[in-house]
Short mmCIF file of C-alpha atoms and ligand atoms in Angstrom, two decimals:
data_model
loop_
_atom_site.label_atom_id
_atom_site.label_comp_id
_atom_site.label_asym_id
_atom_site.label_seq_id
_atom_site.Cartn_x
_atom_site.Cartn_y
_atom_site.Cartn_z
CA MET S 1 0.01 0.01 -0.02
CA THR S 2 1.23 3.45 -0.85
CA PRO S 3 0.99 6.12 1.85
CA GLN S 4 -1.76 7.77 -0.15
CA GLU S 5 -3.90 4.62 -0.03
CA MET S 6 -3.15 4.32 3.65
CA THR S 7 -4.52 7.72 4.35
CA LEU S 8 -7.57 7.08 2.16
CA PHE S 9 -8.23 3.88 3.99
CA GLY S 10 -7.60 5.50 7.33
CA LYS S 11 -9.89 8.40 6.48
CA LEU S 12 -12.63 6.04 5.37
CA SER S 13 -12.48 3.78 8.43
CA LEU S 14 -12.46 6.84 10.68
CA TYR S 15 -15.57 8.22 9.00
CA LEU S 16 -17.29 4.85 8.99
CA SER S 17 -16.87 4.60 12.75
CA TYR S 18 -19.20 7.59 13.28
CA PRO S 19 -22.80 6.53 13.86
CA PHE S 20 -24.22 9.36 11.76
CA VAL S 21 -22.18 8.18 8.77
CA GLN S 22 -23.36 4.62 9.33
CA TYR S 23 -26.97 5.82 9.45
CA ALA S 24 -26.46 7.77 6.29
CA ILE S 25 -25.08 4.77 4.45
CA ILE S 26 -27.85 2.42 5.62
CA VAL S 27 -30.54 4.88 4.69
CA GLY S 28 -28.79 5.70 1.40
CA VAL S 29 -28.66 2.04 0.38
CA LEU S 30 -32.31 1.45 1.29
CA ILE S 31 -33.42 4.54 -0.63
CA ALA S 32 -31.33 3.58 -3.66
CA LEU S 33 -32.89 0.12 -3.58
CA CYS S 34 -36.45 1.51 -3.34
CA SER S 35 -36.01 4.09 -6.07
CA SER S 36 -34.72 1.52 -8.55
CA LEU S 37 -37.66 -0.85 -8.12
CA LEU S 38 -40.31 1.11 -9.98
CA GLY S 39 -37.92 2.50 -12.60
CA VAL S 40 -39.00 0.12 -15.37
CA THR S 41 -42.66 0.91 -14.77
CA LEU S 42 -41.94 4.63 -14.70
CA VAL S 43 -40.01 4.57 -17.93
CA LEU S 44 -42.37 2.29 -19.87
CA LYS S 45 -45.63 3.69 -18.62
CA ARG S 46 -44.42 7.15 -19.57
CA PHE S 47 -44.77 8.02 -15.91
CA SER S 48 -41.32 9.64 -15.79
CA PHE S 49 -42.87 13.07 -16.10
CA ILE S 50 -45.05 12.37 -13.08
CA GLY S 51 -41.91 11.57 -11.12
CA ASP S 52 -40.39 14.84 -12.18
CA GLY S 53 -43.52 16.81 -11.34
CA LEU S 54 -43.80 15.18 -7.94
CA SER S 55 -40.24 16.03 -7.01
CA HIS S 56 -41.08 19.70 -7.57
CA VAL S 57 -44.22 19.37 -5.49
CA ALA S 58 -42.09 17.81 -2.77
CA PHE S 59 -39.79 20.80 -2.96
CA GLY S 60 -42.75 23.15 -2.48
CA GLY S 61 -43.87 21.05 0.50
CA LEU S 62 -40.41 21.18 1.98
CA ALA S 63 -40.35 24.97 1.63
CA ILE S 64 -43.57 25.26 3.61
CA ALA S 65 -42.33 22.82 6.20
CA SER S 66 -39.07 24.67 6.72
CA VAL S 67 -40.90 27.98 7.08
CA VAL S 68 -43.35 26.75 9.68
CA ASN S 69 -40.39 25.18 11.44
CA LEU S 70 -41.55 21.56 11.63
CA THR S 71 -39.13 19.33 13.50
CA ASN S 72 -39.63 16.56 10.98
CA GLU S 73 -40.42 17.88 7.52
CA MET S 74 -41.49 14.49 6.18
CA TRP S 75 -44.79 14.58 8.08
CA LEU S 76 -45.89 17.47 5.87
CA VAL S 77 -44.05 16.64 2.64
CA LEU S 78 -45.21 13.03 2.47
CA PRO S 79 -48.98 13.64 2.55
CA ILE S 80 -48.72 16.57 0.11
CA THR S 81 -46.71 14.54 -2.37
CA VAL S 82 -48.89 11.40 -2.07
CA LEU S 83 -52.02 13.48 -2.64
CA SER S 84 -50.47 15.16 -5.67
CA ALA S 85 -49.48 11.79 -7.06
CA VAL S 86 -53.04 10.53 -6.97
CA LEU S 87 -54.34 13.75 -8.46
CA LEU S 88 -51.74 13.81 -11.22
CA LEU S 89 -52.57 10.22 -12.15
CA ARG S 90 -56.23 11.15 -12.45
CA THR S 91 -55.56 14.12 -14.73
CA GLY S 92 -53.13 12.03 -16.75
CA GLN S 93 -55.93 9.55 -17.48
CA ASN S 94 -58.44 12.21 -18.34
CA THR S 95 -58.23 12.77 -22.05
CA ARG S 96 -60.08 16.11 -21.90
CA ILE S 97 -57.34 17.85 -19.93
CA LYS S 98 -53.94 17.58 -21.47
CA GLY S 99 -52.20 15.49 -18.81
CA ASP S 100 -48.69 16.69 -19.64
CA ALA S 101 -49.66 20.36 -19.50
CA ALA S 102 -51.38 19.92 -16.13
CA ILE S 103 -48.31 18.26 -14.71
CA ALA S 104 -45.96 20.89 -16.07
CA MET S 105 -48.17 23.61 -14.56
CA ILE S 106 -48.34 21.99 -11.14
CA SER S 107 -44.67 21.19 -10.98
CA VAL S 108 -43.40 24.60 -12.12
CA GLY S 109 -45.99 26.29 -9.90
CA ALA S 110 -44.86 24.31 -6.87
CA LEU S 111 -41.25 25.19 -7.60
CA ALA S 112 -42.01 28.88 -7.90
CA PHE S 113 -44.20 29.04 -4.81
CA GLY S 114 -41.72 26.99 -2.82
CA TYR S 115 -38.92 29.41 -3.58
CA LEU S 116 -41.16 32.42 -3.00
CA ILE S 117 -42.29 31.15 0.39
CA MET S 118 -38.74 30.44 1.45
CA ASN S 119 -37.65 33.85 0.27
CA LEU S 120 -40.47 35.74 2.03
CA PHE S 121 -40.70 33.91 5.31
CA SER S 122 -37.46 32.13 5.94
CA THR S 123 -35.57 33.21 9.04
CA SER S 124 -32.42 31.48 7.84
CA THR S 125 -29.34 33.59 7.21
CA ASN S 126 -28.20 31.34 4.39
CA LEU S 127 -31.23 31.21 2.10
CA SER S 128 -29.50 30.30 -1.14
CA GLY S 129 -27.61 27.59 0.72
CA ASP S 130 -30.92 26.15 1.98
CA VAL S 131 -32.50 26.27 -1.46
CA CYS S 132 -29.47 24.70 -3.03
CA SER S 133 -29.44 21.80 -0.59
CA THR S 134 -33.15 21.09 -1.07
CA LEU S 135 -32.62 21.05 -4.82
CA PHE S 136 -29.39 19.10 -4.93
CA GLY S 137 -29.29 17.23 -1.63
CA SER S 138 -25.78 18.40 -0.70
CA THR S 139 -24.79 17.19 2.77
CA SER S 140 -28.28 16.62 4.15
CA ILE S 141 -27.79 12.87 4.14
CA LEU S 142 -25.14 13.24 6.85
CA THR S 143 -27.26 15.46 9.02
CA LEU S 144 -30.28 13.16 9.30
CA THR S 145 -31.73 12.97 12.78
CA GLN S 146 -32.31 9.58 14.36
CA GLN S 147 -36.06 10.04 13.91
CA GLU S 148 -35.61 10.70 10.20
CA VAL S 149 -33.39 7.66 9.88
CA ILE S 150 -35.98 5.41 11.55
CA LEU S 151 -38.82 6.84 9.45
CA SER S 152 -36.83 6.43 6.23
CA ALA S 153 -35.93 2.86 7.11
CA ILE S 154 -39.56 1.96 7.91
CA LEU S 155 -40.82 3.56 4.71
CA SER S 156 -38.14 1.84 2.65
CA VAL S 157 -38.93 -1.56 4.06
CA LEU S 158 -42.67 -0.94 3.43
CA VAL S 159 -41.98 0.04 -0.17
CA ILE S 160 -39.84 -3.05 -0.72
CA LEU S 161 -42.47 -5.40 0.80
CA LEU S 162 -45.25 -3.76 -1.17
CA PHE S 163 -43.22 -4.14 -4.36
CA ILE S 164 -42.63 -7.85 -3.73
CA PHE S 165 -46.32 -8.47 -3.13
CA LEU S 166 -47.38 -6.39 -6.13
CA TYR S 167 -44.61 -7.58 -8.44
CA HIS S 168 -46.80 -9.62 -10.77
CA LYS S 169 -49.61 -7.04 -10.77
CA ILE S 170 -47.13 -4.32 -11.67
CA PHE S 171 -45.91 -6.44 -14.55
CA ASP S 172 -49.45 -7.05 -15.75
CA VAL S 173 -50.55 -3.41 -15.51
CA THR S 174 -47.35 -2.09 -17.08
CA PHE S 175 -47.05 -4.52 -19.93
CA ASP S 176 -50.58 -4.25 -21.24
CA GLU S 177 -53.12 -2.24 -19.32
CA ASN S 178 -56.02 -2.95 -21.70
CA PHE S 179 -55.54 -6.70 -21.53
CA ALA S 180 -55.27 -6.51 -17.75
CA LYS S 181 -58.52 -4.55 -17.53
CA ALA S 182 -60.34 -6.81 -20.00
CA SER S 183 -59.35 -9.93 -18.09
CA GLY S 184 -60.54 -8.54 -14.76
CA THR S 185 -57.47 -7.08 -13.08
CA ARG S 186 -58.26 -4.05 -10.93
CA VAL S 187 -56.09 -1.72 -12.96
CA GLU S 188 -57.22 1.52 -11.30
CA LEU S 189 -56.48 0.18 -7.82
CA TYR S 190 -52.96 -0.89 -8.78
CA ASN S 191 -52.26 2.32 -10.71
CA THR S 192 -53.19 4.30 -7.62
CA VAL S 193 -51.02 2.12 -5.40
CA ILE S 194 -48.12 2.52 -7.85
CA ALA S 195 -48.59 6.31 -7.85
CA ILE S 196 -48.56 6.40 -4.04
CA VAL S 197 -45.45 4.24 -3.88
CA ILE S 198 -43.75 6.53 -6.39
CA ALA S 199 -44.63 9.52 -4.21
CA VAL S 200 -43.19 7.83 -1.11
CA ILE S 201 -40.02 6.94 -3.02
CA ILE S 202 -39.61 10.51 -4.17
CA VAL S 203 -39.97 11.92 -0.69
CA LEU S 204 -37.43 9.40 0.54
CA ALA S 205 -35.04 10.10 -2.29
CA MET S 206 -35.18 13.82 -1.62
CA ASN S 207 -33.13 13.16 1.49
CA LEU S 208 -30.47 11.47 -0.51
CA VAL S 209 -30.09 13.40 -3.75
CA GLY S 210 -32.35 16.46 -3.51
CA SER S 211 -35.40 17.09 -5.64
CA LEU S 212 -33.73 17.95 -8.96
CA LEU S 213 -31.73 14.73 -9.14
CA ILE S 214 -34.44 12.24 -8.11
CA SER S 215 -35.37 11.25 -11.64
CA ALA S 216 -31.79 10.19 -12.24
CA LEU S 217 -31.89 7.88 -9.23
CA VAL S 218 -35.14 6.35 -10.44
CA ILE S 219 -34.47 6.08 -14.16
CA PHE S 220 -30.75 5.33 -14.61
CA PRO S 221 -30.84 1.86 -13.02
CA ALA S 222 -33.83 0.80 -15.13
CA LEU S 223 -32.39 2.19 -18.37
CA SER S 224 -29.03 0.49 -17.67
CA ALA S 225 -30.65 -2.85 -16.85
CA MET S 226 -32.80 -2.67 -19.98
CA ARG S 227 -29.64 -2.36 -22.06
CA LEU S 228 -28.34 -5.67 -20.80
CA PHE S 229 -31.27 -7.87 -19.77
CA ARG S 230 -34.38 -9.13 -21.53
CA SER S 231 -36.77 -10.36 -18.88
CA PHE S 232 -38.71 -8.29 -16.35
CA LYS S 233 -37.28 -10.31 -13.45
CA ALA S 234 -33.66 -9.95 -14.60
CA VAL S 235 -34.12 -6.24 -15.29
CA THR S 236 -35.69 -5.67 -11.86
CA ILE S 237 -32.93 -7.56 -10.01
CA PHE S 238 -30.14 -5.90 -11.95
CA SER S 239 -31.65 -2.42 -11.44
CA ALA S 240 -31.69 -2.97 -7.70
CA VAL S 241 -28.08 -4.20 -7.59
CA PHE S 242 -26.96 -1.43 -9.94
CA SER S 243 -28.63 1.24 -7.83
CA VAL S 244 -27.27 -0.02 -4.51
CA VAL S 245 -23.72 -0.39 -5.82
CA CYS S 246 -23.73 3.07 -7.40
CA ALA S 247 -25.17 4.69 -4.30
CA LEU S 248 -22.59 3.00 -2.05
CA LEU S 249 -19.78 3.98 -4.34
CA GLY S 250 -21.10 7.53 -4.63
CA MET S 251 -21.45 7.94 -0.87
CA LEU S 252 -17.95 6.59 -0.20
CA ILE S 253 -16.43 8.90 -2.85
CA SER S 254 -18.30 11.84 -1.42
CA ILE S 255 -17.14 11.04 2.10
CA ILE S 256 -13.50 10.71 1.03
CA TYR S 257 -13.30 13.68 -1.27
CA GLY S 258 -15.91 15.86 0.39
CA THR S 259 -18.02 16.15 -2.75
CA PRO S 260 -21.79 16.73 -2.55
CA VAL S 261 -23.54 13.36 -1.94
CA GLY S 262 -26.43 13.68 -4.40
CA SER S 263 -24.56 14.76 -7.43
CA THR S 264 -21.73 12.29 -6.75
CA ILE S 265 -24.20 9.38 -6.70
CA VAL S 266 -25.86 10.58 -9.87
CA ALA S 267 -22.47 11.02 -11.52
CA VAL S 268 -21.60 7.43 -10.64
CA ASP S 269 -25.00 6.33 -12.00
CA THR S 270 -24.31 8.15 -15.25
CA VAL S 271 -20.88 6.59 -15.69
CA ALA S 272 -22.28 3.11 -14.92
CA PHE S 273 -25.07 3.68 -17.45
CA LEU S 274 -22.50 4.56 -20.09
CA ILE S 275 -20.58 1.37 -19.24
CA CYS S 276 -23.79 -0.70 -19.66
CA TYR S 277 -24.44 1.04 -22.94
CA ALA S 278 -20.91 0.28 -24.13
CA ILE S 279 -21.27 -3.37 -23.11
CA GLU S 280 -24.47 -3.67 -25.08
CA PHE S 281 -22.91 -2.01 -28.07
CA PHE S 282 -19.89 -4.31 -27.87
CA LYS S 283 -22.01 -7.44 -27.47
CA GLY S 284 -24.33 -6.39 -30.28
CA GLY S 285 -21.33 -5.71 -32.50
CA VAL S 286 -19.86 -9.13 -31.78
CA SER S 287 -23.01 -11.18 -32.23
CA SER S 288 -24.23 -9.57 -35.42
CA MET U 1 -79.30 -17.37 -24.01
CA ALA U 2 -76.45 -16.16 -26.20
CA GLN U 3 -72.92 -15.70 -24.80
CA VAL U 4 -72.83 -12.10 -25.98
CA GLN U 5 -75.95 -10.11 -26.77
CA VAL U 6 -75.57 -6.65 -28.32
CA ARG U 7 -78.78 -4.56 -28.41
CA ASP U 8 -79.15 -1.30 -30.31
CA VAL U 9 -75.63 -0.15 -29.51
CA SER U 10 -74.22 3.13 -30.79
CA LEU U 11 -70.49 3.79 -30.74
CA GLY U 12 -68.36 6.91 -31.03
CA TYR U 13 -66.30 9.53 -29.31
CA ASP U 14 -67.67 12.79 -27.93
CA ASN U 15 -69.18 14.45 -30.99
CA ASN U 16 -68.06 11.81 -33.50
CA LEU U 17 -70.70 9.11 -34.04
CA LEU U 18 -69.22 6.00 -35.67
CA VAL U 19 -71.92 3.29 -35.74
CA GLU U 20 -75.60 3.32 -34.78
CA HIS U 21 -78.16 0.59 -33.97
CA LEU U 22 -75.84 -2.36 -33.78
CA ASP U 23 -77.77 -5.58 -33.05
CA PHE U 24 -76.16 -8.97 -32.97
CA SER U 25 -75.58 -11.98 -30.77
CA VAL U 26 -72.81 -14.52 -30.46
CA ASN U 27 -73.50 -18.08 -29.27
CA ALA U 28 -71.06 -20.49 -27.67
CA GLY U 29 -68.85 -22.03 -30.34
CA ASP U 30 -69.53 -19.33 -32.97
CA TYR U 31 -66.73 -17.86 -35.07
CA LEU U 32 -67.65 -14.24 -35.77
CA CYS U 33 -65.54 -12.14 -38.12
CA ILE U 34 -65.86 -8.37 -37.95
CA VAL U 35 -64.90 -6.80 -41.27
CA GLY U 36 -65.03 -3.24 -42.62
CA GLU U 37 -62.77 -0.48 -43.79
CA ASN U 38 -60.19 1.29 -41.63
CA GLY U 39 -61.64 3.73 -39.10
CA THR U 40 -65.23 2.45 -39.19
CA GLY U 41 -65.08 1.58 -35.50
CA LYS U 42 -64.22 -2.12 -35.34
CA SER U 43 -61.61 -1.73 -32.63
CA THR U 44 -63.93 0.62 -30.80
CA LEU U 45 -66.64 -2.07 -30.87
CA MET U 46 -64.23 -4.64 -29.50
CA ARG U 47 -63.05 -2.31 -26.74
CA THR U 48 -66.69 -1.73 -25.84
CA LEU U 49 -67.38 -5.48 -25.72
CA LEU U 50 -64.41 -5.78 -23.36
CA GLY U 51 -65.78 -3.07 -21.07
CA LEU U 52 -62.80 -0.77 -21.71
CA GLN U 53 -65.19 1.97 -22.80
CA LYS U 54 -68.94 2.59 -22.63
CA PRO U 55 -71.28 2.53 -25.61
CA LEU U 56 -73.02 5.88 -26.36
CA ALA U 57 -76.33 4.01 -26.29
CA GLY U 58 -77.71 0.50 -26.09
CA SER U 59 -76.70 -2.50 -24.00
CA ILE U 60 -74.27 -5.40 -24.02
CA GLU U 61 -75.09 -8.49 -22.00
CA PHE U 62 -73.09 -11.60 -21.26
CA GLY U 63 -75.01 -14.85 -20.83
CA ASP U 64 -74.60 -18.59 -20.93
CA GLY U 65 -72.47 -18.54 -17.78
CA LEU U 66 -69.89 -16.16 -19.26
CA LYS U 67 -68.50 -13.58 -16.86
CA SER U 68 -67.16 -10.35 -18.31
CA THR U 69 -63.77 -11.19 -16.76
CA GLU U 70 -63.51 -14.57 -18.52
CA ILE U 71 -62.59 -13.05 -21.85
CA GLY U 72 -59.30 -13.63 -23.61
CA TYR U 73 -58.15 -10.62 -25.62
CA LEU U 74 -55.50 -10.14 -28.24
CA PRO U 75 -55.06 -6.38 -28.75
CA GLN U 76 -53.70 -4.50 -31.70
CA GLN U 77 -50.02 -4.08 -30.82
CA THR U 78 -49.21 -1.06 -28.69
CA ASP U 79 -45.98 0.87 -28.30
CA VAL U 80 -45.46 -0.17 -24.71
CA GLN U 81 -45.07 -3.80 -25.62
CA ARG U 82 -42.42 -3.13 -28.19
CA ASP U 83 -39.62 -2.06 -25.88
CA PHE U 84 -40.79 -3.89 -22.77
CA PRO U 85 -38.23 -6.26 -21.30
CA ALA U 86 -40.26 -9.40 -20.73
CA SER U 87 -39.72 -13.10 -21.36
CA VAL U 88 -42.34 -15.17 -23.14
CA ARG U 89 -43.11 -17.13 -19.97
CA GLU U 90 -43.65 -13.96 -17.94
CA ILE U 91 -46.12 -12.68 -20.52
CA VAL U 92 -48.08 -15.90 -20.91
CA LEU U 93 -48.32 -16.28 -17.09
CA SER U 94 -49.73 -12.76 -16.78
CA GLY U 95 -52.84 -14.07 -18.56
CA CYS U 96 -53.73 -15.74 -15.25
CA GLN U 97 -53.81 -12.38 -13.41
CA GLY U 98 -57.49 -11.75 -13.97
CA ARG U 99 -58.62 -14.75 -11.92
CA MET U 100 -56.12 -14.04 -9.09
CA GLY U 101 -57.89 -11.13 -7.38
CA LEU U 102 -55.61 -9.77 -4.69
CA ARG U 103 -53.53 -12.96 -4.39
CA PRO U 104 -49.93 -11.89 -5.06
CA PHE U 105 -48.24 -15.04 -6.39
CA TYR U 106 -49.03 -17.70 -9.01
CA THR U 107 -50.13 -21.17 -7.96
CA LYS U 108 -48.68 -24.42 -9.34
CA GLU U 109 -51.87 -24.91 -11.38
CA GLU U 110 -51.51 -21.51 -12.99
CA LYS U 111 -47.87 -22.14 -13.89
CA ALA U 112 -48.90 -25.50 -15.38
CA LEU U 113 -51.70 -23.82 -17.34
CA ALA U 114 -49.17 -21.41 -18.80
CA GLU U 115 -46.91 -24.28 -19.86
CA THR U 116 -49.83 -26.10 -21.45
CA ASN U 117 -50.87 -23.06 -23.44
CA MET U 118 -47.31 -22.39 -24.60
CA GLU U 119 -47.16 -25.97 -25.88
CA ARG U 120 -50.57 -25.57 -27.52
CA MET U 121 -49.30 -22.53 -29.43
CA GLY U 122 -45.93 -24.18 -30.19
CA ILE U 123 -43.84 -21.60 -28.34
CA SER U 124 -42.45 -23.69 -25.47
CA GLU U 125 -38.98 -23.54 -26.93
CA PHE U 126 -39.05 -19.73 -26.68
CA ALA U 127 -40.20 -19.65 -23.05
CA LYS U 128 -37.09 -17.87 -21.82
CA ARG U 129 -36.61 -15.67 -24.90
CA CYS U 130 -37.31 -11.96 -24.88
CA TYR U 131 -40.68 -11.08 -26.42
CA ARG U 132 -39.43 -8.15 -28.47
CA GLU U 133 -36.77 -10.27 -30.18
CA LEU U 134 -39.34 -12.70 -31.62
CA SER U 135 -40.80 -12.49 -35.12
CA GLY U 136 -44.24 -10.98 -35.60
CA GLY U 137 -45.92 -14.38 -35.96
CA GLN U 138 -44.22 -15.72 -32.84
CA GLN U 139 -45.26 -12.60 -30.90
CA GLN U 140 -48.87 -13.11 -31.87
CA ARG U 141 -48.75 -16.73 -30.73
CA VAL U 142 -47.35 -15.55 -27.37
CA LEU U 143 -50.29 -13.14 -26.98
CA LEU U 144 -52.70 -15.92 -27.98
CA ALA U 145 -51.23 -18.21 -25.35
CA ARG U 146 -51.67 -15.43 -22.80
CA ALA U 147 -55.28 -14.89 -23.89
CA LEU U 148 -55.90 -18.66 -23.48
CA CYS U 149 -54.70 -18.42 -19.89
CA ALA U 150 -57.38 -15.83 -19.27
CA THR U 151 -60.29 -17.82 -20.72
CA ARG U 152 -61.61 -21.21 -21.66
CA LYS U 153 -64.66 -19.81 -23.39
CA ILE U 154 -64.19 -16.82 -25.66
CA LEU U 155 -61.37 -15.05 -27.51
CA LEU U 156 -61.53 -11.52 -28.91
CA LEU U 157 -58.82 -10.92 -31.52
CA ASP U 158 -58.08 -7.49 -33.00
CA GLU U 159 -56.39 -7.93 -36.37
CA PRO U 160 -54.23 -10.86 -35.28
CA VAL U 161 -52.59 -11.29 -38.70
CA ALA U 162 -51.76 -7.62 -39.41
CA GLY U 163 -48.24 -7.35 -40.73
CA LEU U 164 -47.59 -11.11 -41.01
CA ASP U 165 -46.44 -12.79 -44.18
CA PRO U 166 -48.88 -15.10 -46.01
CA LYS U 167 -47.42 -18.39 -44.74
CA VAL U 168 -47.43 -17.29 -41.10
CA THR U 169 -50.91 -15.80 -41.59
CA ALA U 170 -52.21 -19.14 -42.86
CA GLU U 171 -50.70 -20.97 -39.87
CA LEU U 172 -52.20 -18.53 -37.40
CA TYR U 173 -55.64 -18.81 -39.04
CA LYS U 174 -55.36 -22.60 -38.78
CA GLN U 175 -54.47 -22.44 -35.09
CA ILE U 176 -57.39 -20.10 -34.41
CA ALA U 177 -59.73 -22.44 -36.31
CA GLU U 178 -58.50 -25.36 -34.22
CA LEU U 179 -59.23 -23.42 -31.00
CA ASN U 180 -62.72 -22.80 -32.36
CA GLU U 181 -63.20 -26.52 -33.05
CA GLU U 182 -62.27 -27.17 -29.39
CA GLY U 183 -65.29 -25.15 -28.49
CA ILE U 184 -63.86 -21.68 -27.88
CA THR U 185 -65.97 -18.84 -29.23
CA ILE U 186 -63.98 -16.54 -31.55
CA ILE U 187 -64.67 -12.91 -32.30
CA MET U 188 -62.07 -11.63 -34.72
CA ILE U 189 -61.50 -8.35 -36.51
CA SER U 190 -59.95 -8.84 -39.90
CA HIS U 191 -59.15 -6.94 -43.06
CA ASP U 192 -59.06 -10.10 -45.02
CA ILE U 193 -62.62 -10.75 -46.24
CA ASP U 194 -61.71 -13.90 -48.14
CA ALA U 195 -60.22 -15.51 -45.05
CA ALA U 196 -63.17 -14.30 -43.02
CA VAL U 197 -65.60 -16.00 -45.38
CA SER U 198 -63.65 -19.27 -45.41
CA TYR U 199 -63.21 -19.61 -41.62
CA ALA U 200 -66.03 -17.73 -39.91
CA SER U 201 -69.50 -18.99 -39.13
CA HIS U 202 -70.88 -15.44 -38.90
CA ILE U 203 -69.92 -12.09 -40.41
CA LEU U 204 -70.44 -8.60 -39.05
CA HIS U 205 -69.70 -6.00 -41.71
CA VAL U 206 -69.38 -2.50 -40.26
CA ALA U 207 -70.11 0.13 -42.86
CA ASP U 208 -72.71 2.84 -43.54
CA LYS U 209 -75.16 -0.03 -43.70
CA VAL U 210 -74.28 -2.70 -41.15
CA PHE U 211 -74.62 -6.36 -42.13
CA PHE U 212 -74.90 -9.21 -39.64
CA GLY U 213 -75.62 -12.86 -40.53
CA THR U 214 -74.13 -16.23 -41.31
CA ARG U 215 -71.39 -16.39 -43.87
CA GLU U 216 -73.78 -18.00 -46.40
CA GLU U 217 -76.16 -15.08 -45.98
CA TYR U 218 -73.24 -12.71 -46.39
CA LYS U 219 -72.07 -14.31 -49.62
CA ASP U 220 -75.57 -13.87 -50.98
CA SER U 221 -76.01 -10.29 -49.80
CA ALA U 222 -75.43 -7.30 -52.04
CA LEU U 223 -72.75 -5.96 -49.66
CA GLY U 224 -70.98 -9.30 -49.47
CA ARG U 225 -71.00 -9.81 -53.19
CA ARG U 226 -69.57 -6.37 -53.82
CA PHE U 227 -66.73 -6.78 -51.31
CA LEU U 228 -65.90 -10.38 -52.20
CA LYS U 229 -65.69 -9.38 -55.80
CA GLY U 230 -63.59 -6.35 -54.88
CA GLY U 231 -61.25 -8.66 -52.98
CA GLU U 232 -60.75 -10.79 -56.08
CA ASP U 233 -59.94 -7.81 -58.25
CA GLU U 234 -56.97 -6.81 -56.11
N1 ADP J 1 -59.69 7.35 -28.03
C1 ADP J 1 -60.26 7.93 -29.10
N2 ADP J 1 -60.75 9.17 -29.02
C2 ADP J 1 -61.33 9.77 -30.10
N3 ADP J 1 -61.47 9.16 -31.30
C3 ADP J 1 -60.99 7.93 -31.44
C4 ADP J 1 -60.35 7.23 -30.38
N4 ADP J 1 -59.99 6.01 -30.81
C5 ADP J 1 -60.38 5.94 -32.09
N5 ADP J 1 -60.96 7.09 -32.49
C6 ADP J 1 -61.52 7.35 -33.83
O1 ADP J 1 -62.58 6.47 -34.04
C7 ADP J 1 -62.56 5.97 -35.35
C8 ADP J 1 -62.60 4.47 -35.37
O2 ADP J 1 -61.44 3.93 -34.81
P1 ADP J 1 -61.24 2.36 -34.69
O3 ADP J 1 -62.34 1.81 -33.84
O4 ADP J 1 -59.84 2.14 -34.19
O5 ADP J 1 -61.40 1.88 -36.20
P2 ADP J 1 -61.01 0.49 -36.88
O6 ADP J 1 -60.49 -0.44 -35.84
O7 ADP J 1 -62.26 0.01 -37.53
O8 ADP J 1 -59.94 0.83 -37.91
C9 ADP J 1 -61.30 6.53 -36.01
O9 ADP J 1 -61.70 7.60 -36.86
C10 ADP J 1 -60.50 7.08 -34.89
O10 ADP J 1 -59.79 8.22 -35.28
MG1 MG J 2 -58.57 -1.28 -35.46
#
């Protein structure tokens, strides 16, 4: 080992001995796992824009929560985002209102009002720092309180269990909604549950990467897996592994080099996606 | 009582009326072909039969012990399916979803049913293959196997041979005819009037003036004669 590696290793083991870093890593891994699970559904059901819209709504919620000085912001942000998810899904299905336009309006509106509220009422001395960290996550993952850690862990485990039990329904509803409906599957029920789960995932992921980068966390694992695998099961499993590995790597890099957590994780995701893309290209080139 | 009874149904969207006063019935074991030009509302009729949308007027009843959830459906291909990562087995199995209610996992019987239907359609060897990498004819057989998992009584097929070459088309028609001989009711939308007349027991021709009757009646009708002749000219 070179001295440089020694210090890296020493630095890492020192950091990892702090409980708040351990919490951050546990929560980060759980959140990364959750956010990868519904990626395929989001991409293929053209729900990605709902995910984007919701992350802006969550930002607005967070702005309100921080202004009224809630001790745990999630109690406000979670219900607001879940409610918006259900509403957005409804408008998306209604052909009379242009679903996309409604979502764009809501999400941009929430963003604007969020910033406005923070600007007008915030007592913080570092407003742009606050806004920046809500948008990009920054160091917030390392400053989680124990209560937030427990809540995140419980929500993550719930999301994972729900996904396992709904796995086949999600496949059915995503692959061919009309067939599912015609053969008696309760499509509306499952769509609503999926929308709620997406909302929960987004609120969770805000802690890790901030609201602007959430889509990356949700979509990169699915897109990467779809480059390499051809069955829903394989794609789902690979997405989960991909997401967890990238999040771990990103968090370690950010701890060692002091880079912002959220953008480091997303950068690692992006590089890993490019690698998957290259592998597919190479394999395709060889086999054809 | 008939399996499907359609009474005085009108179809359309908002301010666009497509068909009025549709009356027909389908009995167990029938093979009904729905023919007509593009955009006359054939798919709309099928979606209405499936309960995916409501008719503007009239009523649709299911009888003869048929529940509205016991229908096997083969849709016109959608975009979602094209880039969906799914193996053949996963897709065929999903045909069992309708009967599962809230139960989360498949039973042994349902898995066996999927295997049986894959064999029936001659796609067992592709079970692990990716759906989107199959040929058009193979994909249609996968969707047929899925539809068979959803029903033992009635299949609704929306242009199952669209885009297939003549040889594969003939094979698929033969397989559908065999399913009909086993007692499964078939309602099929088709562009191909000649095939319709050679396989179907009944014809529904959707046009300005709607025709419904047996294929013999259709051959003798003015509408039928005109279109059958037109088919030969091409
Ligand atoms: N969801 C919809 N909303 C409004 N109009 C529609 C919709 N779906 C189809 N149409 C219109 O209804 C007509 C009939 O469509 P369709 O039933 O698909 O015809 P076919 O299957 O006979 O070719 C077409 O003119 C089409 O543009
Ligand atoms: Mg059609």
